Coordinates of C-alpha atoms and ligand atoms in Angstrom, one line a residue:
X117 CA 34.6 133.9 205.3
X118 CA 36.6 131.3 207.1
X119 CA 38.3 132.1 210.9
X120 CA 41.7 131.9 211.3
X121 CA 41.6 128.8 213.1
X122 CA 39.6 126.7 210.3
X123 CA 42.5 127.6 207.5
X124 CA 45.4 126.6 210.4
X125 CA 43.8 123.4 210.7
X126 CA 43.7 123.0 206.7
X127 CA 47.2 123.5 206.6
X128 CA 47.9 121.6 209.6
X129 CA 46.4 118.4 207.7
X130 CA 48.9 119.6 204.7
X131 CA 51.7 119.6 207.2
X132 CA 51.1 118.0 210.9
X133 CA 53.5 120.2 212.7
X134 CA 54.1 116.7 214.8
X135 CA 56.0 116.2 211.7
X136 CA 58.6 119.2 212.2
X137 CA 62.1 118.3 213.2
X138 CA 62.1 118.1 217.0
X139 CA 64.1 121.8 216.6
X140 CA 62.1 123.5 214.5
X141 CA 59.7 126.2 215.5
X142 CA 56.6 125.5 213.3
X143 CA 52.7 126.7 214.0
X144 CA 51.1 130.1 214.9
X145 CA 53.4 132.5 216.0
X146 CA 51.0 135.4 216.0
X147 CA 46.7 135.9 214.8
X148 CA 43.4 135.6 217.0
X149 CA 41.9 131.9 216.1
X150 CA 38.6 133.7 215.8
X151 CA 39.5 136.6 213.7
X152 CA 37.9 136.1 209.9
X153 CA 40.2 135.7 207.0
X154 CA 39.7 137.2 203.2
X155 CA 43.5 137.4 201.9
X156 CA 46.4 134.9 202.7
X157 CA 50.1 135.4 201.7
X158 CA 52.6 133.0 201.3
X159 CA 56.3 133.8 201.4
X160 CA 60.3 132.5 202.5
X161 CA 60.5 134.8 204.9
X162 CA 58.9 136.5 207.7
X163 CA 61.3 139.6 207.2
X164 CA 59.7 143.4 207.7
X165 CA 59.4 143.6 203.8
X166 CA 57.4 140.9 203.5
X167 CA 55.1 142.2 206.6
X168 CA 55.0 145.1 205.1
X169 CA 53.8 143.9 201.9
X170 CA 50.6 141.8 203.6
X171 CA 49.6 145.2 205.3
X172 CA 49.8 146.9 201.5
X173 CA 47.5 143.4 200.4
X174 CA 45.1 143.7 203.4
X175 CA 46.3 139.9 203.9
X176 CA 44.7 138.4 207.1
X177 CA 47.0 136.0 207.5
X178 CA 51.1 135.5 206.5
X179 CA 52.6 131.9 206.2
X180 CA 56.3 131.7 205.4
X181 CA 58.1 128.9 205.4
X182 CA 61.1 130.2 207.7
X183 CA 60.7 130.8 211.5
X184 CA 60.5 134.4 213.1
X185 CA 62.1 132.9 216.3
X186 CA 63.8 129.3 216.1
X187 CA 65.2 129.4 219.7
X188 CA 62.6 131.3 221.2
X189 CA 63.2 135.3 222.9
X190 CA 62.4 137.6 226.0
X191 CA 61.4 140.6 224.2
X192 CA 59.0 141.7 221.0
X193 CA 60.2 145.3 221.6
X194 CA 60.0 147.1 218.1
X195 CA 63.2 148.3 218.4
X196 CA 64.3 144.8 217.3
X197 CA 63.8 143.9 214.1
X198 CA 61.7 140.7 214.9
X199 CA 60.1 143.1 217.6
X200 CA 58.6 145.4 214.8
X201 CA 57.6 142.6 212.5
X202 CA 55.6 141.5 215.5
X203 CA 54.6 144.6 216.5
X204 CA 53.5 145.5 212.7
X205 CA 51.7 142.1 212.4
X206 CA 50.0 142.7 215.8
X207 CA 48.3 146.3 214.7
X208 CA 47.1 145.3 211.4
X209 CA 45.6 142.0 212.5
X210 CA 47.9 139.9 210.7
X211 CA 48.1 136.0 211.6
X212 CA 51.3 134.4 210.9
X213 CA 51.5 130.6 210.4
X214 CA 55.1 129.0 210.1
X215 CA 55.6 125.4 208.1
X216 CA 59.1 124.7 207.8
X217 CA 60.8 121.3 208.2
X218 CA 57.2 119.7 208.3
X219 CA 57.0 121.1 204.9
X220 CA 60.4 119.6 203.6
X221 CA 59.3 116.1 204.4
X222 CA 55.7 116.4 203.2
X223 CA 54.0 115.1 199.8
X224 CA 54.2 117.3 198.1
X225 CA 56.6 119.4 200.1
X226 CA 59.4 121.8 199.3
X227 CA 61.8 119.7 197.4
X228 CA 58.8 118.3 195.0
X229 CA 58.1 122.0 194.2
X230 CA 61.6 122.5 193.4
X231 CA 61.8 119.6 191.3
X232 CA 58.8 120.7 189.4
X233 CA 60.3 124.4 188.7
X234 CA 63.2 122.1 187.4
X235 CA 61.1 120.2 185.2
X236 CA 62.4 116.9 187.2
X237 CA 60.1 114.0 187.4
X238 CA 60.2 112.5 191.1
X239 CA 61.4 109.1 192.1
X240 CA 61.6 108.6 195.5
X241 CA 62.4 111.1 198.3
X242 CA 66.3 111.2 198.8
X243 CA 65.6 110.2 203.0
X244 CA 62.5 108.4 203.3
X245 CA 60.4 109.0 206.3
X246 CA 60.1 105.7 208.1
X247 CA 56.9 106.2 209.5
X248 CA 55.3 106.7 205.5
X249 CA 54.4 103.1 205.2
X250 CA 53.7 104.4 201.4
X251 CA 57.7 106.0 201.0
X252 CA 56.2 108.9 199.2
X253 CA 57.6 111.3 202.4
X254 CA 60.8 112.2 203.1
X255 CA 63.9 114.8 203.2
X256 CA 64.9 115.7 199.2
X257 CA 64.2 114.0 196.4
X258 CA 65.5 111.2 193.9
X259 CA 64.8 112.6 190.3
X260 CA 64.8 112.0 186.8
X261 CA 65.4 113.9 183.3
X262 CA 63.1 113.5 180.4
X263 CA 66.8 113.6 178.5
X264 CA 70.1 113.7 179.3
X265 CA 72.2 117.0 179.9
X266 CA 75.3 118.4 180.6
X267 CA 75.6 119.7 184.1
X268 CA 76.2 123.1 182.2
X269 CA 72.6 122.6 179.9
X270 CA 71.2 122.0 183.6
X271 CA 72.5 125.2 185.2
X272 CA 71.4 126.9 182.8
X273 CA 67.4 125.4 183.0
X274 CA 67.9 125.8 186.9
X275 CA 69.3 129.4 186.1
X276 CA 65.9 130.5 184.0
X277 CA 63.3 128.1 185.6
X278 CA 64.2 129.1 189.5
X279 CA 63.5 132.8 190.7
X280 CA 66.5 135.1 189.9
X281 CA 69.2 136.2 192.4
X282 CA 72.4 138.0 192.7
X283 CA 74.1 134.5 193.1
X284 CA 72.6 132.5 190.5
X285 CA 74.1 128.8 190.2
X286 CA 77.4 127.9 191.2
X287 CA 78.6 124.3 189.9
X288 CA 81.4 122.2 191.2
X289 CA 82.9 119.5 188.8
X290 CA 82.9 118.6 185.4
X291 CA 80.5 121.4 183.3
X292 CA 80.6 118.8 180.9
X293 CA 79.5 115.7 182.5
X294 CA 76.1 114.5 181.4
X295 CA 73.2 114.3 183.6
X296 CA 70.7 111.7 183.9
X297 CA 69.4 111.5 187.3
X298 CA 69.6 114.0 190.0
X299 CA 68.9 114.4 194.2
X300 CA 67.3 117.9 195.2
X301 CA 66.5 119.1 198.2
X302 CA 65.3 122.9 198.8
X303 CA 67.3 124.9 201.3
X304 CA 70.7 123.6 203.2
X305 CA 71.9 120.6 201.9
X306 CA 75.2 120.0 202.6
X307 CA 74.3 117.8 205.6
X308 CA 72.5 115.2 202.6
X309 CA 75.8 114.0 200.8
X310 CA 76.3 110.6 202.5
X311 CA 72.6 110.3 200.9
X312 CA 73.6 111.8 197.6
X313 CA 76.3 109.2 197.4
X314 CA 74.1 106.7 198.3
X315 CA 71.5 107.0 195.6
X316 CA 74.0 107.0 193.0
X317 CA 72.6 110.3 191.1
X318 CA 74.8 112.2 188.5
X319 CA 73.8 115.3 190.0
X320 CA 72.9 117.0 193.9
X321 CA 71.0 120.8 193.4
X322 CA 70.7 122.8 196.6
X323 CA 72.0 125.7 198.3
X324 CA 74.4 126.9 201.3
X325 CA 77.2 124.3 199.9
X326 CA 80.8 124.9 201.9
X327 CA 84.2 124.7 200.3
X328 CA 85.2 121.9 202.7
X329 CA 82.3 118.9 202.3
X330 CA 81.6 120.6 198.6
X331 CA 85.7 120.1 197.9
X332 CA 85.8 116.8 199.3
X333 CA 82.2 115.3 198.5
X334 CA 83.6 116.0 194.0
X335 CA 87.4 114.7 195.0
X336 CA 85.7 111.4 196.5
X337 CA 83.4 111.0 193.5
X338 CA 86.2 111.9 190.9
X339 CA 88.5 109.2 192.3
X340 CA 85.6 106.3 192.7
X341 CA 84.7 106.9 189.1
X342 CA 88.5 106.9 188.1
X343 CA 89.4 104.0 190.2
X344 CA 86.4 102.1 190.4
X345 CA 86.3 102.3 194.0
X346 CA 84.6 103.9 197.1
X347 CA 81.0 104.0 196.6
X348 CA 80.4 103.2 192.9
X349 CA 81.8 103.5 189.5
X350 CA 79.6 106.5 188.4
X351 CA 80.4 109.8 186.5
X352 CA 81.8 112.0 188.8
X353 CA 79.4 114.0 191.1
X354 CA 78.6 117.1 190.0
X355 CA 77.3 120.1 192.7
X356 CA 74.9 122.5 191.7
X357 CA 74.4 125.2 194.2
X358 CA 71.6 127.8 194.1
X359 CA 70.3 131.0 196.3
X360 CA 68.3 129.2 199.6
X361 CA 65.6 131.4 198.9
X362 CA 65.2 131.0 195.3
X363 CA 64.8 126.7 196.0
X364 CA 62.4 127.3 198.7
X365 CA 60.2 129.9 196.9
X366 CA 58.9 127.4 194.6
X367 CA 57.1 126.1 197.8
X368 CA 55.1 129.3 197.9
X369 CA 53.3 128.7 194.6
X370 CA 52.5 124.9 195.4
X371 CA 51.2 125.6 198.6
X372 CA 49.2 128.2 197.6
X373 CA 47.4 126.1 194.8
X374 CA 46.8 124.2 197.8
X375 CA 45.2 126.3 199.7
X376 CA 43.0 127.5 196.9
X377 CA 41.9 124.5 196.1
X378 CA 40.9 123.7 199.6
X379 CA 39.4 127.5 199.6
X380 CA 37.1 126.2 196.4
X381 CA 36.0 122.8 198.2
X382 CA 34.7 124.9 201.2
X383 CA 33.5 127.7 199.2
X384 CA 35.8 130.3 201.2
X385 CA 36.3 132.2 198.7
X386 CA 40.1 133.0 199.9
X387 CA 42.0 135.6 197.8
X388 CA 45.7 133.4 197.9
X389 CA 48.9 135.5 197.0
X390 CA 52.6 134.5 196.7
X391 CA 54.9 137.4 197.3
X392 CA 57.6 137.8 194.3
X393 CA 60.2 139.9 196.4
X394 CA 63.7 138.3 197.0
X395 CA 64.5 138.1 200.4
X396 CA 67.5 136.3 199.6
X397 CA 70.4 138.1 201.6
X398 CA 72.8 138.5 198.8
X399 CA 72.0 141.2 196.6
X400 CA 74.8 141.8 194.3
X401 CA 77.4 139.2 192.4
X402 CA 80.4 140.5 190.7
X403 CA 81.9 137.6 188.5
X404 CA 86.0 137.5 188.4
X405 CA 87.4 139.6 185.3
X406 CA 90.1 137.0 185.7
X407 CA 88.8 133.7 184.0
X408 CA 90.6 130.2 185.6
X409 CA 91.7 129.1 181.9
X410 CA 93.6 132.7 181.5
X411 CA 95.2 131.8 185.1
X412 CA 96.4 128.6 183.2
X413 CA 94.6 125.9 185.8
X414 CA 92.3 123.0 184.6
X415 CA 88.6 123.6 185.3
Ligands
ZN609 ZN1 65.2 127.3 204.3

């Protein structure tokens, strides 16, 4: 049975934490280097249901993909909730191992997962990392369609292929519009689009989109392709925005493959899980009774 600190440095050579955004909070949070490991879960967040869910698993050791503290804290009193999800780690002798934004520029990392639940075939990442002499690493990635689709076909697949959620997938700009190529990137993307525009792609998929850059981002695109201006005479752009949760949880499934493989090659003999609950916060949608074509407006 491996210790603790032989699987942390196994996924440390997956993703070198040197590699995390210089505010991110990545690495060991919690877990005894020495302390033997039979069971590993992998999850989006290091909430109390997920704890709760290693305990049930007799896991040994957690790793999520978000941080349990990203600015740091004075207190693990359990009367907080990040208190008791230390405090119930703690008793049951649970590590927990954190690789976030080293994850999103690895290869593979996050956004290749997502492309692959997508049935996308990668190009390039969307912001290569300019210390991969090789390009291969980066933030998001360029992809590829075996055929074209409408950006409604493409809902739809991201719709059935991605874990379900209350929210689903929103889409702003022509439904219609065919897609050829498009940028992912798993997680918050609206800070990407001067990249999106860059690459030229007929479509951008991620999550947390606002109404200001999401508004703005389609008029800009609408108006280039009319006008043959701005930054190219493409389709217009459309958005496709899913639950953050459900374009990270892909990670979970590639990373664990991962880790069993590496578990075979050692002859560990790890028992590698992926938790299915949705920690996604929103946990109900109700769609308008009141459709924009019976209001009259042009969708
Ligand atoms: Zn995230």
């Amino acid at each position: 049975m491996p210790r603790l600190s032989e699987i942390i440095a196994a996924l440390d050579a997956l993703w070198p934490p040197e590699r995390a955004e210089s505010w991110d909070a990545v690495g060991t949070v919690a877990g005894d280097p020495d302390q033997e490991v039979s069971r590993v879960l992998f999850a989006v967040d290091p909430v109390q249901d997920i704890v709760d869910e290693a305990v049930k698993l007799g896991a040994g050791l957690l790793v999520t993909h978000h941080p349990l503290y990203l600015r740091g804290t004075s207190t693990v009193a359990a009367d907080t909730f990040k208190g008791r999800v230390v405090h119930t780690l703690i008793k049951h002798d649970i590590a927990l191992h954190v690789a976030h934004t080293n994850a999103d520029v690895a290869d593979p990392g996050v956004s290749d997962a997502l492309a692959g639940a997508l049935d996308l075939r990668v190009v390039r990442p969307l912001v290569p990392d300019p210390t991969d002499p090789a390009g291969r690493r980066g933030l998001g990635r360029v992809c590829e369609l075996d055929h074209p689709l409408t950006v409604r076909e493409f809902a739809a697949r991201a719709a059935e292929r991605l874990p379900a959620t209350a929210q689903g997938i929103r889409v702003a700009g022509d439904p219609e519009a065919l897609v050829r190529t498009v940028a992912v990137s798993g997680g918050s993307g609206d800070s990407l689009f001067d990249d999106v525009r860059a690459a030229g792609v007929d479509a951008f998929l991620t999550a947390d989109l606002r109404h200001h850059p999401a508004s703005e981002f389609v008029a800009d695109r609408a108006h280039s392709a009319t006008h043959g201006t701005g930054t190219g005479a493409h389709n217009p752009l459309a958005l496709l925005d899913a639950a953050h949760w459900a374009t990270e949880w892909p990670w979970c499934e590639l990373a664990a493959a991962q880790l069993d493989e590496i578990s075979d090659r050692h002859g560990w003999g790890l028992r590698v899980h992926v938790s299915a609950t949705v920690t996604d916060p929103w946990t109900a949608h109700a769609a308008s009774t009141t459709t924009s074509e019976a209001l009259g407006a042009p969708n």
